[in-house]
Tab-separated table of C-alpha atoms and ligand atoms in Angstrom:
chain	number	residue	atom	x	y	z
A	759	UNK	CA	-48.067	29.634	139.104
A	760	UNK	CA	-46.438	32.938	140.029
A	761	UNK	CA	-48.558	36.052	139.551
A	762	UNK	CA	-46.505	39.048	138.504
A	763	UNK	CA	-47.467	42.681	138.746
A	764	UNK	CA	-45.838	44.163	135.667
A	765	UNK	CA	-46.506	47.123	133.394
A	766	UNK	CA	-49.268	45.288	131.527
A	767	UNK	CA	-51.152	44.023	134.555
A	768	UNK	CA	-54.898	44.366	133.748
A	769	UNK	CA	-55.590	46.382	136.919
A	770	UNK	CA	-53.449	49.237	135.547
A	771	UNK	CA	-56.325	50.111	133.209
A	772	UNK	CA	-58.192	51.119	136.370
A	773	UNK	CA	-55.453	53.462	137.653
A	774	UNK	CA	-54.194	56.969	136.935
A	775	UNK	CA	-50.962	57.326	134.939
A	776	UNK	CA	-48.995	60.329	133.694
A	777	UNK	CA	-48.495	60.289	129.917
A	778	UNK	CA	-46.237	63.319	129.571
A	779	UNK	CA	-45.544	66.881	130.532
A	780	UNK	CA	-48.285	69.185	129.275
A	781	UNK	CA	-45.654	71.102	127.301
A	782	UNK	CA	-44.856	67.976	125.224
A	783	UNK	CA	-48.184	68.118	123.435
A	784	UNK	CA	-48.361	70.994	120.960
A	785	UNK	CA	-51.504	71.920	119.073
A	786	UNK	CA	-54.508	69.655	118.691
A	787	UNK	CA	-52.710	66.430	117.799
A	788	UNK	CA	-53.222	63.568	117.331
A	789	UNK	CA	-50.194	62.483	119.346
A	790	UNK	CA	-49.144	58.863	119.795
A	791	UNK	CA	-49.143	57.698	123.434
A	792	UNK	CA	-47.843	54.363	124.715
A	793	UNK	CA	-49.336	52.999	127.905
A	794	UNK	CA	-49.651	49.528	129.501
A	795	UNK	CA	-48.478	47.866	126.300
A	796	UNK	CA	-51.114	49.521	124.090
A	797	UNK	CA	-51.181	52.454	121.655
A	798	UNK	CA	-53.405	55.510	122.013
A	799	UNK	CA	-54.212	58.709	120.159
A	800	UNK	CA	-54.208	61.891	122.253
A	801	UNK	CA	-55.922	64.860	120.660
A	802	UNK	CA	-57.838	68.028	121.516
A	803	UNK	CA	-61.584	67.590	121.142
A	804	UNK	CA	-64.040	70.490	121.329
A	805	UNK	CA	-64.302	70.100	125.116
A	806	UNK	CA	-60.690	69.268	125.974
A	807	UNK	CA	-58.121	66.461	125.703
A	808	UNK	CA	-59.302	63.069	124.490
A	809	UNK	CA	-57.449	59.743	124.576
A	810	UNK	CA	-58.753	57.021	122.269
A	811	UNK	CA	-57.314	53.626	121.292
A	812	UNK	CA	-55.022	54.162	118.315
A	813	UNK	CA	-57.038	51.781	116.171
A	814	UNK	CA	-60.024	52.717	114.072
A	815	UNK	CA	-62.853	50.196	114.597
A	816	UNK	CA	-63.489	50.044	110.820
A	817	UNK	CA	-60.330	48.601	109.195
A	818	UNK	CA	-58.063	49.117	112.191
A	819	UNK	CA	-55.996	52.012	110.806
A	820	UNK	CA	-54.082	54.021	113.440
A	821	UNK	CA	-56.095	57.081	114.387
A	822	UNK	CA	-52.813	58.940	114.928
A	823	UNK	CA	-52.635	59.054	111.094
A	824	UNK	CA	-55.873	61.055	111.108
A	825	UNK	CA	-56.600	64.756	111.451
A	826	UNK	CA	-58.458	66.873	113.962
A	827	UNK	CA	-61.071	69.073	112.324
A	828	UNK	CA	-63.928	70.980	113.947
A	829	UNK	CA	-63.389	69.219	117.288
A	830	UNK	CA	-63.591	65.660	115.925
A	831	UNK	CA	-60.885	63.166	114.925
A	832	UNK	CA	-61.181	61.973	111.322
A	833	UNK	CA	-59.574	58.643	110.330
A	834	UNK	CA	-57.111	58.947	107.433
A	835	UNK	CA	-58.376	55.772	105.687
A	836	UNK	CA	-62.146	56.172	105.007
A	837	UNK	CA	-62.829	59.354	106.937
A	838	UNK	CA	-64.904	58.067	109.874
A	839	UNK	CA	-65.116	60.749	112.579
A	840	UNK	CA	-65.011	60.360	116.354
A	841	UNK	CA	-65.975	62.648	119.192
A	842	UNK	CA	-63.834	63.138	122.301
A	843	UNK	CA	-65.811	60.411	124.079
A	844	UNK	CA	-65.099	58.005	121.205
A	845	UNK	CA	-68.567	58.095	119.658
A	846	UNK	CA	-68.498	57.611	115.895
A	847	UNK	CA	-70.356	60.681	114.613
A	848	UNK	CA	-69.847	60.395	110.855
A	849	UNK	CA	-69.337	57.657	108.241
A	850	UNK	CA	-68.853	59.509	104.940
A	851	UNK	CA	-69.607	56.403	102.793
A	852	UNK	CA	-73.160	56.222	104.147
A	853	UNK	CA	-75.709	58.642	102.831
A	854	UNK	CA	-77.944	58.535	105.878
A	855	UNK	CA	-75.043	58.265	108.281
A	856	UNK	CA	-76.392	58.957	111.763
A	857	UNK	CA	-79.116	56.307	111.725
A	858	UNK	CA	-76.841	53.706	110.106
A	859	UNK	CA	-73.849	53.859	112.469
A	860	UNK	CA	-73.470	50.404	114.027
A	861	UNK	CA	-72.729	50.085	117.779
A	862	UNK	CA	-69.377	48.466	116.911
A	863	UNK	CA	-68.252	51.742	115.304
A	864	UNK	CA	-67.826	53.451	118.692
A	865	UNK	CA	-64.707	53.592	120.857
A	866	UNK	CA	-64.284	54.088	124.612
A	867	UNK	CA	-62.543	57.295	125.619
A	868	UNK	CA	-60.280	57.507	128.662
A	869	UNK	CA	-60.452	60.098	131.433
A	870	UNK	CA	-57.799	62.788	130.938
A	871	UNK	CA	-56.797	65.380	133.552
A	872	UNK	CA	-53.981	67.836	134.117
A	873	UNK	CA	-52.111	67.734	137.446
A	874	UNK	CA	-48.584	68.677	138.548
A	875	UNK	CA	-47.769	69.965	135.048
A	876	UNK	CA	-48.462	66.494	133.620
A	877	UNK	CA	-51.338	64.962	131.687
A	878	UNK	CA	-52.861	62.013	133.556
A	879	UNK	CA	-55.162	59.348	132.167
A	880	UNK	CA	-57.302	56.518	133.482
A	881	UNK	CA	-58.331	54.076	130.749
A	882	UNK	CA	-61.319	52.780	132.746
A	883	UNK	CA	-63.104	53.973	135.878
A	884	UNK	CA	-60.208	54.321	138.306
A	885	UNK	CA	-60.110	52.158	141.425
A	886	UNK	CA	-57.403	54.242	143.134
A	887	UNK	CA	-57.489	58.070	143.185
A	888	UNK	CA	-54.872	60.407	141.753
A	889	UNK	CA	-51.882	61.085	144.024
A	890	UNK	CA	-52.676	63.984	146.358
A	891	UNK	CA	-49.622	66.151	147.062
A	892	UNK	CA	-50.663	68.524	149.819
A	893	UNK	CA	-47.628	70.837	149.489
A	894	UNK	CA	-48.121	71.349	145.767
A	895	UNK	CA	-48.219	75.083	145.021
A	896	UNK	CA	-46.848	76.097	148.433
A	897	UNK	CA	-44.690	79.253	148.365
A	898	UNK	CA	-42.350	77.604	150.876
A	899	UNK	CA	-40.950	75.367	148.132
A	900	UNK	CA	-39.065	76.032	144.914
A	901	UNK	CA	-39.414	73.422	142.206
A	902	UNK	CA	-37.314	71.757	139.541
A	903	UNK	CA	-38.231	69.012	137.107
A	904	UNK	CA	-35.642	66.408	136.222
A	905	UNK	CA	-35.457	65.522	132.528
A	906	UNK	CA	-37.809	62.568	132.181
A	907	UNK	CA	-36.117	59.202	131.818
A	908	UNK	CA	-37.147	55.918	130.235
A	909	UNK	CA	-35.849	52.875	132.091
A	910	UNK	CA	-35.722	49.232	131.074
A	911	UNK	CA	-37.595	48.211	134.216
A	912	UNK	CA	-41.155	47.807	135.463
A	913	UNK	CA	-42.897	50.705	137.236
A	914	UNK	CA	-43.612	48.485	140.257
A	915	UNK	CA	-39.911	47.604	140.475
A	916	UNK	CA	-38.922	51.263	140.273
A	917	UNK	CA	-41.385	52.142	143.022
A	918	UNK	CA	-40.068	49.218	145.043
A	919	UNK	CA	-36.597	50.699	144.639
A	920	UNK	CA	-37.576	54.257	145.559
A	921	UNK	CA	-39.318	52.991	148.720
A	922	UNK	CA	-36.433	50.734	149.710
A	923	UNK	CA	-34.563	51.870	152.832
A	924	UNK	CA	-31.925	49.125	152.886
A	925	UNK	CA	-30.030	49.739	149.661
A	926	UNK	CA	-28.378	53.119	150.297
A	927	UNK	CA	-24.992	51.890	151.641
A	928	UNK	CA	-24.591	49.457	148.745
A	929	UNK	CA	-26.218	51.011	145.671
A	930	UNK	CA	-25.536	54.681	146.427
A	931	UNK	CA	-21.848	54.480	147.269
A	932	UNK	CA	-20.976	57.625	145.282
A	933	UNK	CA	-23.902	59.794	146.400
A	934	UNK	CA	-26.226	59.435	149.399
A	935	UNK	CA	-25.030	56.099	150.797
A	936	UNK	CA	-23.204	55.876	154.121
A	937	UNK	CA	-21.252	52.621	154.215
A	938	UNK	CA	-21.473	52.500	158.029
A	939	UNK	CA	-25.248	53.001	158.212
A	940	UNK	CA	-26.357	49.520	157.230
A	941	UNK	CA	-28.876	48.504	159.846
A	942	UNK	CA	-32.488	49.355	159.037
A	943	UNK	CA	-33.979	50.284	162.383
A	944	UNK	CA	-37.655	49.803	163.013
A	945	UNK	CA	-39.850	52.378	161.311
A	946	UNK	CA	-43.488	53.421	161.386
A	947	UNK	CA	-45.748	52.139	158.642
A	948	UNK	CA	-49.430	52.831	158.117
A	949	UNK	CA	-51.992	52.057	155.420
A	950	UNK	CA	-54.892	54.272	154.452
A	951	UNK	CA	-56.992	52.890	151.591
A	952	UNK	CA	-54.914	52.948	148.403
A	953	UNK	CA	-52.115	54.873	150.092
A	954	UNK	CA	-49.497	53.883	152.629
A	955	UNK	CA	-46.901	55.894	154.537
A	956	UNK	CA	-43.644	55.195	156.307
A	957	UNK	CA	-41.483	57.303	158.600
A	958	UNK	CA	-37.793	56.443	158.750
A	959	UNK	CA	-34.650	58.057	160.179
A	960	UNK	CA	-31.037	57.478	159.209
A	961	UNK	CA	-27.769	59.274	158.568
A	962	UNK	CA	-27.028	60.425	155.053
A	963	UNK	CA	-24.429	62.388	153.213
A	964	UNK	CA	-25.346	66.051	152.869
A	965	UNK	CA	-26.431	66.885	149.342
A	966	UNK	CA	-23.661	69.460	148.879
A	967	UNK	CA	-21.192	66.806	147.739
A	968	UNK	CA	-18.884	67.428	150.737
A	969	UNK	CA	-19.330	63.905	152.069
A	970	UNK	CA	-20.437	65.281	155.488
A	971	UNK	CA	-23.016	63.126	157.290
A	972	UNK	CA	-26.143	64.300	159.048
A	973	UNK	CA	-29.285	62.719	160.418
A	974	UNK	CA	-32.271	62.955	158.181
A	975	UNK	CA	-35.898	61.890	158.309
A	976	UNK	CA	-37.611	60.237	155.382
A	977	UNK	CA	-41.383	60.268	155.037
A	978	UNK	CA	-42.615	58.123	152.191
A	979	UNK	CA	-46.127	58.120	150.834
A	980	UNK	CA	-46.953	55.574	148.154
A	981	UNK	CA	-50.068	56.061	146.039
A	982	UNK	CA	-51.397	52.990	144.224
A	983	UNK	CA	-50.398	51.708	141.823
A	984	UNK	CA	-46.880	53.099	141.780
A	985	UNK	CA	-46.374	56.753	142.540
A	986	UNK	CA	-44.270	57.971	145.454
A	987	UNK	CA	-43.677	61.170	147.372
A	988	UNK	CA	-40.642	61.304	149.638
A	989	UNK	CA	-40.161	64.118	152.146
A	990	UNK	CA	-36.580	64.471	153.341
A	991	UNK	CA	-36.080	66.448	156.545
A	992	UNK	CA	-32.565	67.875	157.006
A	993	UNK	CA	-31.361	70.231	159.726
A	994	UNK	CA	-31.625	73.219	157.401
A	995	UNK	CA	-33.833	72.119	154.518
A	996	UNK	CA	-36.941	70.180	153.604
A	997	UNK	CA	-37.020	68.408	150.262
A	998	UNK	CA	-39.977	66.777	148.598
A	999	UNK	CA	-39.293	64.318	145.787
A	1000	UNK	CA	-42.157	63.150	143.592
A	1001	UNK	CA	-41.846	60.056	141.417
A	1002	UNK	CA	-44.654	59.506	138.902
A	1003	UNK	CA	-44.439	56.484	136.593
A	1004	UNK	CA	-45.771	55.877	133.097
A	1005	UNK	CA	-45.858	52.114	132.420
A	1006	UNK	CA	-45.162	52.050	128.676
A	1007	UNK	CA	-44.926	48.330	127.971
A	1008	UNK	CA	-43.904	45.209	129.873
A	1009	UNK	CA	-40.222	46.183	129.999
A	1010	UNK	CA	-40.254	49.965	129.770
A	1011	UNK	CA	-41.220	52.759	132.140
A	1012	UNK	CA	-40.957	56.502	131.879
A	1013	UNK	CA	-40.438	58.279	135.177
A	1014	UNK	CA	-41.228	61.921	135.888
A	1015	UNK	CA	-39.299	63.245	138.881
A	1016	UNK	CA	-40.128	66.596	140.453
A	1017	UNK	CA	-38.074	68.016	143.297
A	1018	UNK	CA	-39.506	70.666	145.593
A	1019	UNK	CA	-37.274	72.189	148.262
A	1020	UNK	CA	-37.259	75.089	150.712
A	1021	UNK	CA	-33.662	75.782	149.667
A	1022	UNK	CA	-34.820	76.144	146.041
A	1023	UNK	CA	-37.351	78.767	147.094
A	1024	UNK	CA	-34.604	80.763	148.838
A	1025	UNK	CA	-32.089	80.306	146.028
A	1026	UNK	CA	-33.486	79.199	142.629
A	1027	UNK	CA	-29.878	79.256	141.330
A	1028	UNK	CA	-29.394	75.877	143.056
A	1029	UNK	CA	-31.589	74.256	140.389
A	1030	UNK	CA	-28.915	72.944	137.966
A	1031	UNK	CA	-26.784	71.398	140.745
A	1032	UNK	CA	-29.888	69.880	142.334
A	1033	UNK	CA	-30.869	68.253	139.057
A	1034	UNK	CA	-27.328	66.978	138.406
A	1035	UNK	CA	-27.138	65.434	141.870
A	1036	UNK	CA	-30.525	63.721	141.654
A	1037	UNK	CA	-29.656	62.398	138.203
A	1038	UNK	CA	-26.469	60.884	139.685
A	1039	UNK	CA	-28.471	59.245	142.502
A	1040	UNK	CA	-31.029	57.957	139.986
A	1041	UNK	CA	-28.308	56.551	137.735
A	1042	UNK	CA	-27.050	54.365	140.574
A	1043	UNK	CA	-30.557	52.915	140.958
A	1044	UNK	CA	-31.077	52.581	137.221
A	1045	UNK	CA	-27.754	50.789	136.619
A	1046	UNK	CA	-28.762	48.163	139.177
A	1047	UNK	CA	-32.457	47.838	138.304
A	1048	UNK	CA	-31.907	47.404	134.578
A	1049	UNK	CA	-29.846	44.276	135.290
A	1050	UNK	CA	-32.851	42.472	136.822
A	1051	UNK	CA	-34.056	39.787	134.421
A	1052	UNK	CA	-37.606	39.998	135.749
A	1053	UNK	CA	-39.554	43.152	134.915
A	1054	UNK	CA	-42.341	42.911	137.477
A	1055	UNK	CA	-42.947	42.393	141.177
A	1056	UNK	CA	-44.210	38.942	142.216
A	1057	UNK	CA	-47.508	38.889	144.093
A	1058	UNK	CA	-47.246	35.196	144.913
A	1059	UNK	CA	-45.765	34.684	148.414
A	1060	UNK	CA	-42.529	32.715	148.606
A	1061	UNK	CA	-40.975	33.882	145.330
A	1062	UNK	CA	-38.893	36.496	147.169
A	1063	UNK	CA	-37.289	36.346	150.620
A	1064	UNK	CA	-38.391	39.125	152.949
A	1065	UNK	CA	-37.207	40.303	156.361
A	1066	UNK	CA	-38.613	42.872	158.771
A	1067	UNK	CA	-36.268	45.443	157.168
A	1068	UNK	CA	-38.453	45.102	154.044
A	1069	UNK	CA	-41.796	45.945	155.666
A	1070	UNK	CA	-42.332	48.995	153.474
A	1071	UNK	CA	-41.807	47.150	150.189
A	1072	UNK	CA	-43.860	44.194	151.424
A	1073	UNK	CA	-46.674	46.712	151.952
A	1074	UNK	CA	-46.314	47.744	148.296
A	1075	UNK	CA	-46.891	44.104	147.306
A	1076	UNK	CA	-49.984	44.007	149.545
A	1077	UNK	CA	-51.429	47.109	147.894
A	1078	UNK	CA	-50.716	45.793	144.389
A	1079	UNK	CA	-52.280	42.481	145.349
A	1080	UNK	CA	-55.394	44.285	146.614
A	1081	UNK	CA	-55.513	46.260	143.366
A	1082	UNK	CA	-55.312	43.049	141.325
A	1083	UNK	CA	-58.198	41.571	143.383
A	1084	UNK	CA	-60.314	44.719	143.043
A	1085	UNK	CA	-59.836	44.709	139.261
A	1086	UNK	CA	-60.810	41.020	139.101
A	1087	UNK	CA	-64.035	41.573	141.016
A	1088	UNK	CA	-64.928	44.548	138.843
A	1089	UNK	CA	-64.080	43.244	135.351
A	1090	UNK	CA	-62.784	45.554	132.676
A	1091	UNK	CA	-64.865	46.484	129.701
A	1092	UNK	CA	-64.483	48.574	126.639
A	1093	UNK	CA	-61.169	49.544	125.157
A	1094	UNK	CA	-59.612	47.640	122.304
A	1095	UNK	CA	-55.877	46.847	122.310
B	1082	FES	S1	-60.084	52.336	108.787
B	1082	FES	FE1	-60.723	54.168	109.706
B	1082	FES	S2	-62.345	54.820	108.475
B	1082	FES	FE2	-61.790	52.901	107.620
B	1083	FE2	FE1	-31.963	54.364	145.396
């Protein structure tokens, strides 16, 4: 039977995912969050953000219907209260509450951290670390954020697409593709734990829309499970594109794209054109990817045909396969659906 790595693969509970830009979450919440096919309540506890399953353990009411008071989240149905860690700290119907709270009344809280202007969560102890972007915060780069987009595709497929070096002349005919640059020449590929990197060179249209071609280098880094940084080296600019994926459910993924560029540091006025161009490039990928009837990446060998031009995306399958194995050997515990 074919094993698929899709947005609800169990190993994703052991990985870091963005759940939104920090600015999306006003006040103390609770806010509804969708991730890996499940529902969660994000709210501000006394010691910071908390993410709990959006299902009260008592009669299963959504905790997002509750209220945050005095640093705890109170269920709207019978008033049970939960701490940021998910511990049930009050059951109003019981007179001698603390000693009578059953173990089944507690929830498991996720880890929540803020990085790159986004909130990140790991539902269980993460196997793979958060993406490390060494140039983040560097004065050499200006930065723009693309409006986030929700695609009808799996996060692993989208990462597969962003890493792919053979599709430019066919998918990106109106933007970065050069119809005459079809051959994928050999490129360097290296694996380091839950990260792998590739260095590739090709000719591409200059991003000014003139249609002029120039050589460019592409340095990909993929961070398990499916986050990518891509450094583009042009004659007169260096661009860093970051793709962070939120696997919402089996068929839906939200992608956060951040572009850093030396040219943006010199001239921040380039921002709107930069965003418009990257949105046009992304639309070409999206229009193709959303037609795929499968919404995951197969881990079982033989389902797809591969050639040596696909080494980088084969490496993605290896990493996802290793992640699936690691999650199997360290079984998941805790959170309710
Ligand atoms: S369902 Fe939440 S307190 Fe009863
Ligand atoms: Fe593409």
